[in-house]
Short mmCIF file of C-alpha atoms in Angstrom, two decimals:
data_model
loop_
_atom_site.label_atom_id
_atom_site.label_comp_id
_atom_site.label_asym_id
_atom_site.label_seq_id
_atom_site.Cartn_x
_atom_site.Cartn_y
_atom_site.Cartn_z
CA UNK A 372 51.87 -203.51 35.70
CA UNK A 373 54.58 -203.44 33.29
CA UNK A 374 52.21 -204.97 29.54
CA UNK A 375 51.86 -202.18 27.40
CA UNK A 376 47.84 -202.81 26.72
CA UNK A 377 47.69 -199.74 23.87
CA UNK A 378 50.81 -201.50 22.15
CA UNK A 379 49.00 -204.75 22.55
CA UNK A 380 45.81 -203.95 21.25
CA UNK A 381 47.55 -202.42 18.48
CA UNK A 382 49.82 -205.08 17.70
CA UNK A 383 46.50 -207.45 17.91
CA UNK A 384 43.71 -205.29 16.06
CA UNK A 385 43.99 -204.96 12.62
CA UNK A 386 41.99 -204.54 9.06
CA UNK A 387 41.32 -207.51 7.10
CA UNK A 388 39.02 -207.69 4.37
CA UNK A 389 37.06 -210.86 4.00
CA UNK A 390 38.20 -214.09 5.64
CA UNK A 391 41.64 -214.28 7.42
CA UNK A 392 43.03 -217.47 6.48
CA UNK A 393 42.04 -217.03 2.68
CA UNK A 394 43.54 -213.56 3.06
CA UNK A 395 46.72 -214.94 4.84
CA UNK A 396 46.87 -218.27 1.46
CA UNK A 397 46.69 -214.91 -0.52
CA UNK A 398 49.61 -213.08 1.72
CA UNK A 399 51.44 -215.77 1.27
CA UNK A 400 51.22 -216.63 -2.20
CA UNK A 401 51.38 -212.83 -3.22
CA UNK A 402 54.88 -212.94 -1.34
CA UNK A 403 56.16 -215.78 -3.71
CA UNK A 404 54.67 -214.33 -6.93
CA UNK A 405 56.25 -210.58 -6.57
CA UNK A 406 59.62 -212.28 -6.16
CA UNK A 407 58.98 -213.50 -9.58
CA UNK A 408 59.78 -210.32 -10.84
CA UNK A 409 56.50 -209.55 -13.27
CA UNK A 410 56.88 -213.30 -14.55
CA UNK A 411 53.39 -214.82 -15.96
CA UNK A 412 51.83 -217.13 -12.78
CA UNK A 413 51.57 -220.91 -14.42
CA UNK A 414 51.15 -222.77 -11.38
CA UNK A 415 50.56 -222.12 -7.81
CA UNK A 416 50.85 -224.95 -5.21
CA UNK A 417 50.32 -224.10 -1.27
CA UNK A 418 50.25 -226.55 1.53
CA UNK A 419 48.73 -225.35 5.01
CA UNK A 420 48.19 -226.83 8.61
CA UNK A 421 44.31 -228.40 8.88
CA UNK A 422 43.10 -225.30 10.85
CA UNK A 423 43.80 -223.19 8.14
CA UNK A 424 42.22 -225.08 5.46
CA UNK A 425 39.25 -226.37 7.36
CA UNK A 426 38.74 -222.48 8.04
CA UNK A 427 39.26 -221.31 4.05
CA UNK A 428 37.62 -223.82 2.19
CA UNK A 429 33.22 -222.77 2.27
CA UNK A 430 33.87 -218.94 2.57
CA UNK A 431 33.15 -216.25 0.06
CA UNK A 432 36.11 -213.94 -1.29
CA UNK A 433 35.12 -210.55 -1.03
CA UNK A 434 34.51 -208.74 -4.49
CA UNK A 435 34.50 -212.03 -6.67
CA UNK A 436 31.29 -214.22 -5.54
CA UNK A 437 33.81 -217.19 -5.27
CA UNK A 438 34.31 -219.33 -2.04
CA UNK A 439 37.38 -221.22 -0.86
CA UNK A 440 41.42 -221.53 -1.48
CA UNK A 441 41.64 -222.26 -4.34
CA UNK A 442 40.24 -218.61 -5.45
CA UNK A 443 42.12 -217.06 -2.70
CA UNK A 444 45.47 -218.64 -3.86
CA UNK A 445 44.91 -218.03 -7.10
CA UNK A 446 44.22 -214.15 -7.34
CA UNK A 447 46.72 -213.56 -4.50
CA UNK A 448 49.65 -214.87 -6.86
CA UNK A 449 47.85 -212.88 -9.84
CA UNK A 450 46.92 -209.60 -8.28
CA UNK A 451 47.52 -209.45 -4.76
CA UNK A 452 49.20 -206.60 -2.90
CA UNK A 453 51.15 -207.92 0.10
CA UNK A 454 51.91 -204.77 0.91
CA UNK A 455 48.48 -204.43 2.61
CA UNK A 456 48.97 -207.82 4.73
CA UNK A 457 45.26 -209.00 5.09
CA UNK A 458 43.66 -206.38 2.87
CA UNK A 459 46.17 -208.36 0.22
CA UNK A 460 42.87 -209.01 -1.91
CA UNK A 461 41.55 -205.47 -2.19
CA UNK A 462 41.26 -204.81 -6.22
CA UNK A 463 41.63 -208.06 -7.33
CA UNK A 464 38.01 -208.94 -8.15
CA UNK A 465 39.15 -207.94 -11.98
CA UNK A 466 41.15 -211.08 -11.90
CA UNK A 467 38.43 -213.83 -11.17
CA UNK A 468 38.30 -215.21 -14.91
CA UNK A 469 41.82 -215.08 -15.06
CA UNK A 470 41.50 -216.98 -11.66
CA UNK A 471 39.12 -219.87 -12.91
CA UNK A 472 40.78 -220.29 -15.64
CA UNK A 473 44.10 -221.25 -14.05
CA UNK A 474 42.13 -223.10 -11.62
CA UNK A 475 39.85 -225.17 -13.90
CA UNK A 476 43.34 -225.91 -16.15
CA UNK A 477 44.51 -227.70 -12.85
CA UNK A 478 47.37 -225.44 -12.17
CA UNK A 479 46.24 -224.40 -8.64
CA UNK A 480 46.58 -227.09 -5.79
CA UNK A 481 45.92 -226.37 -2.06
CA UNK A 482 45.93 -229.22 0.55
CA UNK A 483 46.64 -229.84 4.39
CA UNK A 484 49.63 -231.13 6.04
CA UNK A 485 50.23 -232.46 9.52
CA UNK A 486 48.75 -230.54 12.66
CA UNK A 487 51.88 -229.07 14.20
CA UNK A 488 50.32 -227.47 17.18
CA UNK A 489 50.61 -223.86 15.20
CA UNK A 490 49.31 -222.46 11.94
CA UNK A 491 51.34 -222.59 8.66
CA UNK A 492 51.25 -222.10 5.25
CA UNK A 493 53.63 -222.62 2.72
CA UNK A 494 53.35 -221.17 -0.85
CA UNK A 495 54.96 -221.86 -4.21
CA UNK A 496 54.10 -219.84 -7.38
CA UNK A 497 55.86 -221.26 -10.33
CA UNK A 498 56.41 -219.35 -13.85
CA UNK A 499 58.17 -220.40 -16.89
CA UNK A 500 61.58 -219.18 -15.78
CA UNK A 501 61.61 -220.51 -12.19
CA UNK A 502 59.78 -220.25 -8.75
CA UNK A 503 59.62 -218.60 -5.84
CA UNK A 504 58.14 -220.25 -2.16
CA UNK A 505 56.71 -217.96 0.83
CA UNK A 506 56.30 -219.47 4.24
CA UNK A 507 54.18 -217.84 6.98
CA UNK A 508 53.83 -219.64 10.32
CA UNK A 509 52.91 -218.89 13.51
CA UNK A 510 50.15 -216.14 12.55
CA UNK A 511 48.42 -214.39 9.74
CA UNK A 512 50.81 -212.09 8.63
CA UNK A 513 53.88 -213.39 10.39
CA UNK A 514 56.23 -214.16 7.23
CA UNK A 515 58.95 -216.70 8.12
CA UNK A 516 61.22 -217.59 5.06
CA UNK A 517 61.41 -216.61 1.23
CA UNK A 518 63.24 -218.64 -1.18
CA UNK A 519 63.76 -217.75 -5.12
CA UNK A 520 64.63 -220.63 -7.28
CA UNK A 521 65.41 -223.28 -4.28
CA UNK A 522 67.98 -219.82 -2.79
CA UNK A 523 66.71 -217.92 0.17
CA UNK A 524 66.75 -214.92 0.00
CA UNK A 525 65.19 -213.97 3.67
CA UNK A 526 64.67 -216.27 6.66
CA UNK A 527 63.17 -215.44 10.69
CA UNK A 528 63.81 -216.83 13.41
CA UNK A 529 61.18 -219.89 13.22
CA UNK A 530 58.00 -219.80 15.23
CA UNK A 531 58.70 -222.65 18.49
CA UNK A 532 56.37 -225.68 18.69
CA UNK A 533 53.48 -223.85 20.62
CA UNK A 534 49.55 -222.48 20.04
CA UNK A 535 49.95 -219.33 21.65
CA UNK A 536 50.17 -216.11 19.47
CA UNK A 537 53.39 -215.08 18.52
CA UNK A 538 53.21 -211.67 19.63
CA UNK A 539 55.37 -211.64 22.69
CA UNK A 540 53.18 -209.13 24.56
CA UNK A 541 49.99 -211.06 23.64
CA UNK A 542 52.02 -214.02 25.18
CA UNK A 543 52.34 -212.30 28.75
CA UNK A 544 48.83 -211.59 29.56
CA UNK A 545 48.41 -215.31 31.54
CA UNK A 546 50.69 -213.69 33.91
CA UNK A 547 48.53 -211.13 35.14
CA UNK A 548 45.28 -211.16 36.91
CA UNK A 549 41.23 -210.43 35.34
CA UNK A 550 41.39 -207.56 37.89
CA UNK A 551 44.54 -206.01 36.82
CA UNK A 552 43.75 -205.83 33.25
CA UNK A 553 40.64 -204.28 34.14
CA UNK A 554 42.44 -201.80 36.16
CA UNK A 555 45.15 -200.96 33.56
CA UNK A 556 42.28 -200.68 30.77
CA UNK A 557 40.54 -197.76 32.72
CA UNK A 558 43.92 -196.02 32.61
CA UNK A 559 44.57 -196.12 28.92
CA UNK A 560 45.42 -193.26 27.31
CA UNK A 561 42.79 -191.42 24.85
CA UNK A 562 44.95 -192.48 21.50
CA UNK A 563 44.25 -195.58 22.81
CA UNK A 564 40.33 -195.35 23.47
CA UNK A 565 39.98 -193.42 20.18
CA UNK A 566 42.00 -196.47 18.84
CA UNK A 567 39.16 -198.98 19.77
CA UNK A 568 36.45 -197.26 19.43
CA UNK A 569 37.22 -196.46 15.82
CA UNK A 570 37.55 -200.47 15.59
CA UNK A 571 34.09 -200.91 16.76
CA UNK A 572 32.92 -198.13 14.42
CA UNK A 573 34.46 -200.05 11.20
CA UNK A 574 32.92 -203.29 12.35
CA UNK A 575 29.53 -201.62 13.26
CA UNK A 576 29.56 -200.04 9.03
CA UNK A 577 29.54 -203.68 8.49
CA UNK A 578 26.97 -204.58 10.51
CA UNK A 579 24.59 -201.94 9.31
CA UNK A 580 24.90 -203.63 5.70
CA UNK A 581 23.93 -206.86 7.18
CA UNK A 582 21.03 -205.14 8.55
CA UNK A 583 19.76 -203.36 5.67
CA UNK A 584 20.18 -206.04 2.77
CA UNK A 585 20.01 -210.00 3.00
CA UNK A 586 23.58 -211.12 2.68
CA UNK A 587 25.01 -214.23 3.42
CA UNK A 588 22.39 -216.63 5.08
CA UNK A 589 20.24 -213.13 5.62
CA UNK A 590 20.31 -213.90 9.84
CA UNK A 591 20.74 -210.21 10.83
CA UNK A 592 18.41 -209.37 8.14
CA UNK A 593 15.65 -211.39 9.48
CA UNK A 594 16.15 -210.44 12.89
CA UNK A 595 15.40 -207.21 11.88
CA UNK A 596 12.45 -207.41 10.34
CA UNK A 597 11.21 -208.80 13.45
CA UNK A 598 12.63 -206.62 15.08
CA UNK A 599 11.13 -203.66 13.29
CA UNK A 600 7.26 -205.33 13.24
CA UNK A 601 7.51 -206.03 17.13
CA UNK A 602 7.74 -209.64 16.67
CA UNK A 603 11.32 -209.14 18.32
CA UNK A 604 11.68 -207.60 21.83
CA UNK A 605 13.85 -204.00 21.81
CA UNK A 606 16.21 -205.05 23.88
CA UNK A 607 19.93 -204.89 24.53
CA UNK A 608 20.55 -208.90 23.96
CA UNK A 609 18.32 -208.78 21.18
CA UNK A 610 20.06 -205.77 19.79
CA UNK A 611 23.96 -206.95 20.48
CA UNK A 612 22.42 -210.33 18.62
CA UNK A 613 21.14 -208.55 15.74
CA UNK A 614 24.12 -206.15 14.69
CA UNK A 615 26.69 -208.77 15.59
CA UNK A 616 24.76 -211.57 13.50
CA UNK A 617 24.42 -209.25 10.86
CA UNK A 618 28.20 -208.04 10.58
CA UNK A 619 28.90 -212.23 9.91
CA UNK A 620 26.63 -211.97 7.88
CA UNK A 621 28.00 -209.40 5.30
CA UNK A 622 31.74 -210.51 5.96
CA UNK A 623 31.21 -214.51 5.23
CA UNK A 624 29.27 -213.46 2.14
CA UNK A 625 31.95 -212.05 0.53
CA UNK A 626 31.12 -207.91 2.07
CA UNK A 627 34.20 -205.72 0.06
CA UNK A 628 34.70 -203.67 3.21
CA UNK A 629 37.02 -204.50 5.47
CA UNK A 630 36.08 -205.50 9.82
CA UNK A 631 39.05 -205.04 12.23
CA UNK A 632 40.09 -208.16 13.00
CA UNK A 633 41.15 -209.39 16.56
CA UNK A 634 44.31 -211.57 16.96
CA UNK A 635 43.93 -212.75 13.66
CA UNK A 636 40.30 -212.82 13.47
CA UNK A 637 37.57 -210.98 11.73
CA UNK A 638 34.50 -212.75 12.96
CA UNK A 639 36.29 -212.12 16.82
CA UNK A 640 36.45 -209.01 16.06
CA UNK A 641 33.13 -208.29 15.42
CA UNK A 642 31.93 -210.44 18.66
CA UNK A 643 34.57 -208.57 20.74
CA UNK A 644 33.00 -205.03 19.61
CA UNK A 645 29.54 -205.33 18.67
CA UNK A 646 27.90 -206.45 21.66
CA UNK A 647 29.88 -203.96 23.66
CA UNK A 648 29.42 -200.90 21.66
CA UNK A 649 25.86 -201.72 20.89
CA UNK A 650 24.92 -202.27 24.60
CA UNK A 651 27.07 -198.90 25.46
CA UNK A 652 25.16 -196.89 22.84
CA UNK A 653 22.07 -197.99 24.01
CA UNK A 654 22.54 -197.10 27.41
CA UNK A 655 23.46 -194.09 25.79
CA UNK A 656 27.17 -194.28 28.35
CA UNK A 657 29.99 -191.86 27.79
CA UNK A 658 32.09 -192.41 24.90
CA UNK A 659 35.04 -193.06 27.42
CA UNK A 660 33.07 -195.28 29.39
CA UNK A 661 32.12 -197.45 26.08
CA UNK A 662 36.26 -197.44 24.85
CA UNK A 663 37.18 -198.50 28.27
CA UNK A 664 34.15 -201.13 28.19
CA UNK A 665 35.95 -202.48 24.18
CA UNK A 666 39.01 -202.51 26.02
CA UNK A 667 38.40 -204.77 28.61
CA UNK A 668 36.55 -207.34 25.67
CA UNK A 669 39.60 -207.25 23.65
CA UNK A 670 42.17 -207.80 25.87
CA UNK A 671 40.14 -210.75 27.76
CA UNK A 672 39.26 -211.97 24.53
CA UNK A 673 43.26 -212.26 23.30
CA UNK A 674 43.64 -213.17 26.97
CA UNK A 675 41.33 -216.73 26.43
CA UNK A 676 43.12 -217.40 23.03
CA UNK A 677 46.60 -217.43 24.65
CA UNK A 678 44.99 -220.83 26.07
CA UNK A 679 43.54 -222.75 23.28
CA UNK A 680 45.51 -220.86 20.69
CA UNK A 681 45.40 -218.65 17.34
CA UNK A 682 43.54 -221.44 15.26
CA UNK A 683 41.88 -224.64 16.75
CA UNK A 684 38.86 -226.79 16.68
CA UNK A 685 36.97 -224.27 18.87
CA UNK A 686 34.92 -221.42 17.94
CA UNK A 687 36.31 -218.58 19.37
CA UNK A 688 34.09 -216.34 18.16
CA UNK A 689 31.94 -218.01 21.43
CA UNK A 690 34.37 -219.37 23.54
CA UNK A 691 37.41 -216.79 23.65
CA UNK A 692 35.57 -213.15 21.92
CA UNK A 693 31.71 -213.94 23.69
CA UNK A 694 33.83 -213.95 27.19
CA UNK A 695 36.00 -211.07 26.28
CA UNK A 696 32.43 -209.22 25.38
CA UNK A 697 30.54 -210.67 28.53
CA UNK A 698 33.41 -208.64 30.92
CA UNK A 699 33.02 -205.71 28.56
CA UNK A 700 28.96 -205.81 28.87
CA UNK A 701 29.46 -206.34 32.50
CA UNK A 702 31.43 -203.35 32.61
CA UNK A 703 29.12 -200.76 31.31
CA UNK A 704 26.23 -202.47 33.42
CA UNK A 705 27.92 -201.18 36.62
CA UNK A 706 29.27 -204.85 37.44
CA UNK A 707 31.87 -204.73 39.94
CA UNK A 708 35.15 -206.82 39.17
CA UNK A 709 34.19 -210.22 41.22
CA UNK A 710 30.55 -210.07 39.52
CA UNK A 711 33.12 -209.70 35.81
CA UNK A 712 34.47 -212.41 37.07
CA UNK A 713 31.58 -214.68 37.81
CA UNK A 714 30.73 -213.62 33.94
CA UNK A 715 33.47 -215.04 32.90
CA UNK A 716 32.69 -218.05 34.70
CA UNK A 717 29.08 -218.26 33.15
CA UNK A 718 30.28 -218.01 29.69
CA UNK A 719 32.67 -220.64 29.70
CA UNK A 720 30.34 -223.14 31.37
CA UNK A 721 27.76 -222.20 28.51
CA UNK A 722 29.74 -221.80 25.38
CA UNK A 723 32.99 -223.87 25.97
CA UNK A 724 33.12 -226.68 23.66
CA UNK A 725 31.66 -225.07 20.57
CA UNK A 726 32.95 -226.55 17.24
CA UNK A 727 34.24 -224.76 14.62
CA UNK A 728 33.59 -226.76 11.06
CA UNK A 729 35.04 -224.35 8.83
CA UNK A 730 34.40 -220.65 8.26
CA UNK A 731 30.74 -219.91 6.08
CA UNK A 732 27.90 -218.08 6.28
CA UNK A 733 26.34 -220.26 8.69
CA UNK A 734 28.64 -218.22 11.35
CA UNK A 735 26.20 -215.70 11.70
CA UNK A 736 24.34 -218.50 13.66
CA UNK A 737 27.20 -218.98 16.02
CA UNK A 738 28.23 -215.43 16.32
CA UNK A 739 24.80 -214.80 17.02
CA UNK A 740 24.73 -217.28 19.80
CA UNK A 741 28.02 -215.69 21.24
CA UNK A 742 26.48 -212.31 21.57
#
């Protein structure tokens, strides 16, 4: 097998804090602004493809107690440090008056364009002296062309008329078989096991504040509760439900901690590690045995999304990151690779066909679904 899994998984698994598509509006407008050179923001105008919108506009912006674009757009062209990609918000919770302000005076505008089969967003932060315009496309983080004053100043190659990721070794795995990925997972290297099971560690800090305090739409909380007065069976689907219900459940209200995200997404993250390392813990398995177990989730899980693609009408969190988790489960239950398979199998004829409306608190319900 020549895919480097440990590169992939890195290349795929990454911090964000809060929502990804307000954090990549922010990115993007952040971009723009610090090419203004210090200039005061006076307007900030950003145009994105439907998925991306439809995904920004009902969820809460970590720190600030504010939901939607408009926020995100706002403080990322006022505060935002693209320098941390889709931790660009971190610190900026200071700004929110500031924010409003240029948001009730009508100066911020964020609409959709056309669907172009691939995410976008373009961003233009105007000042008194000029304006600069950022352009990501493709992916989160995947900055495409900067121009200063109608000049540009930097321009990639363009991302091609396609869904798929635009990581190039995300874009291989359809060539290889379930049984082969499994097989090159249980010979990672330890950086690489340590790697994901410190992802699953960050997402399950995130979790545990779901648990203990009623954020969001209070789902894990409640659970809980039930849990904890026997209401609620102590078991390991009741368990995976609970701590990955409750991880949405801090993150879509806003949580200021950040979840590794997977392939662009925080809430797949969270689906992709939770039920894994919570069933793993449980069953009190190796360490090794639970890394190899969040391997096998994540890479089936960027695996599905190479199919219906980074952003979509879809919930992934069930359709791509509940499949990569079901193979991961499977795993650690002693499943051999045909009975992963016939997971696999399960999970699509259950969960395929989910709808995403828009990223909220009411995810907890679908994430908790997933696991």
């Amino acid at each position: 097998m020549t895919i480097d899994l440990f590169s992939l998984l890195k290349d795929e698994l990454k911090p964000a804090l809060g929502c990804t598509e307000p954090a990549a509006v922010a990115l993007a407008c952040a971009v723009a602004a610090r090419n203004l050179q210090g200039q005061s923001v006076s307007k900030v105008t950003v145009v994105t493809d439907p998925n991306i919108y439809k995904n920004g506009m009902g969820v809460y912006i970590p720190g600030t107690g504010q939901t939607g674009l408009y926020m995100a757009a706002a403080l990322g062209a006022l505060s935002g440090q693209p320098d941390l990609e889709l931790q660009v918000l971190s610190g900026c919770s200071s700004h929110v008056e500031q924010a409003r302000e240029l948001i009730d005076a009508g100066k911020v505008c964020v609409k959709h364009g056309q669907a172009l089969g691939y995410m976008y967003i373009t961003a233009r932060v105007d000042s008194a002296e000029g304006y600069a315009e950022a352009n990501i496309q493709g992916s989160h983080t995947h900055l495409t062309k900067l121009t200063v004053n109608g000049e540009t100043l930097w321009q990639a190659e363009e991302c091609q008329d396609t869904p798929v990721s635009a990581s190039s070794l995300a874009s291989q795995l359809p060539q290889y078989k379930l049984v082969d990925l499994i097989t090159e997972c249980k010979r990672l290297p330890r950086p690489a096991c340590e790697f994901v099971m410190a992802a699953a560690r960050t997402n399950q800090r995130v979790a545990l504040a779901g648990r203990s305090q009623k954020l969001g739409m209070g789902l894990g909380w409640h659970y809980d509760k039930l849990l904890q007065t026997g209401r609620l069976g102590n078991d390991l689907a009741n368990l995976a439900m609970i701590n990955t219900a409750a991880a949405a459940d801090a993150r879509m209200s806003g949580w200021d901690e950040p979840v590794i995200s997977t392939n662009g997404s925080g809430n797949q993250g969270i689906t992709a590690s939770l039920p894994v390392l919570t069933v793993g813990e449980a069953m009190h398995q190796a360490e090794e045995e639970i890394a190899i177990a969040l391997a096998i989730s994540q890479v089936v899980t960027i695996y599905v999304k190479q199919h219906i693609g980074k952003l979509s009408a879809l919930c992934a969190c069930a359709v791509a990151a509940a499949v990569g988790a079901s193979c991961g489960v499977s795993y650690l239950l002693g499943s051999s690779n045909d009975a992963i398979e016939q997971s696999v199998k399960l999970m699509v004829a259950n969960l395929t066909g989910m709808i995403c409306d828009g990223a909220k608190v009411s995810c907890a319900i679908k994430l908790a679904t997933a696991a």
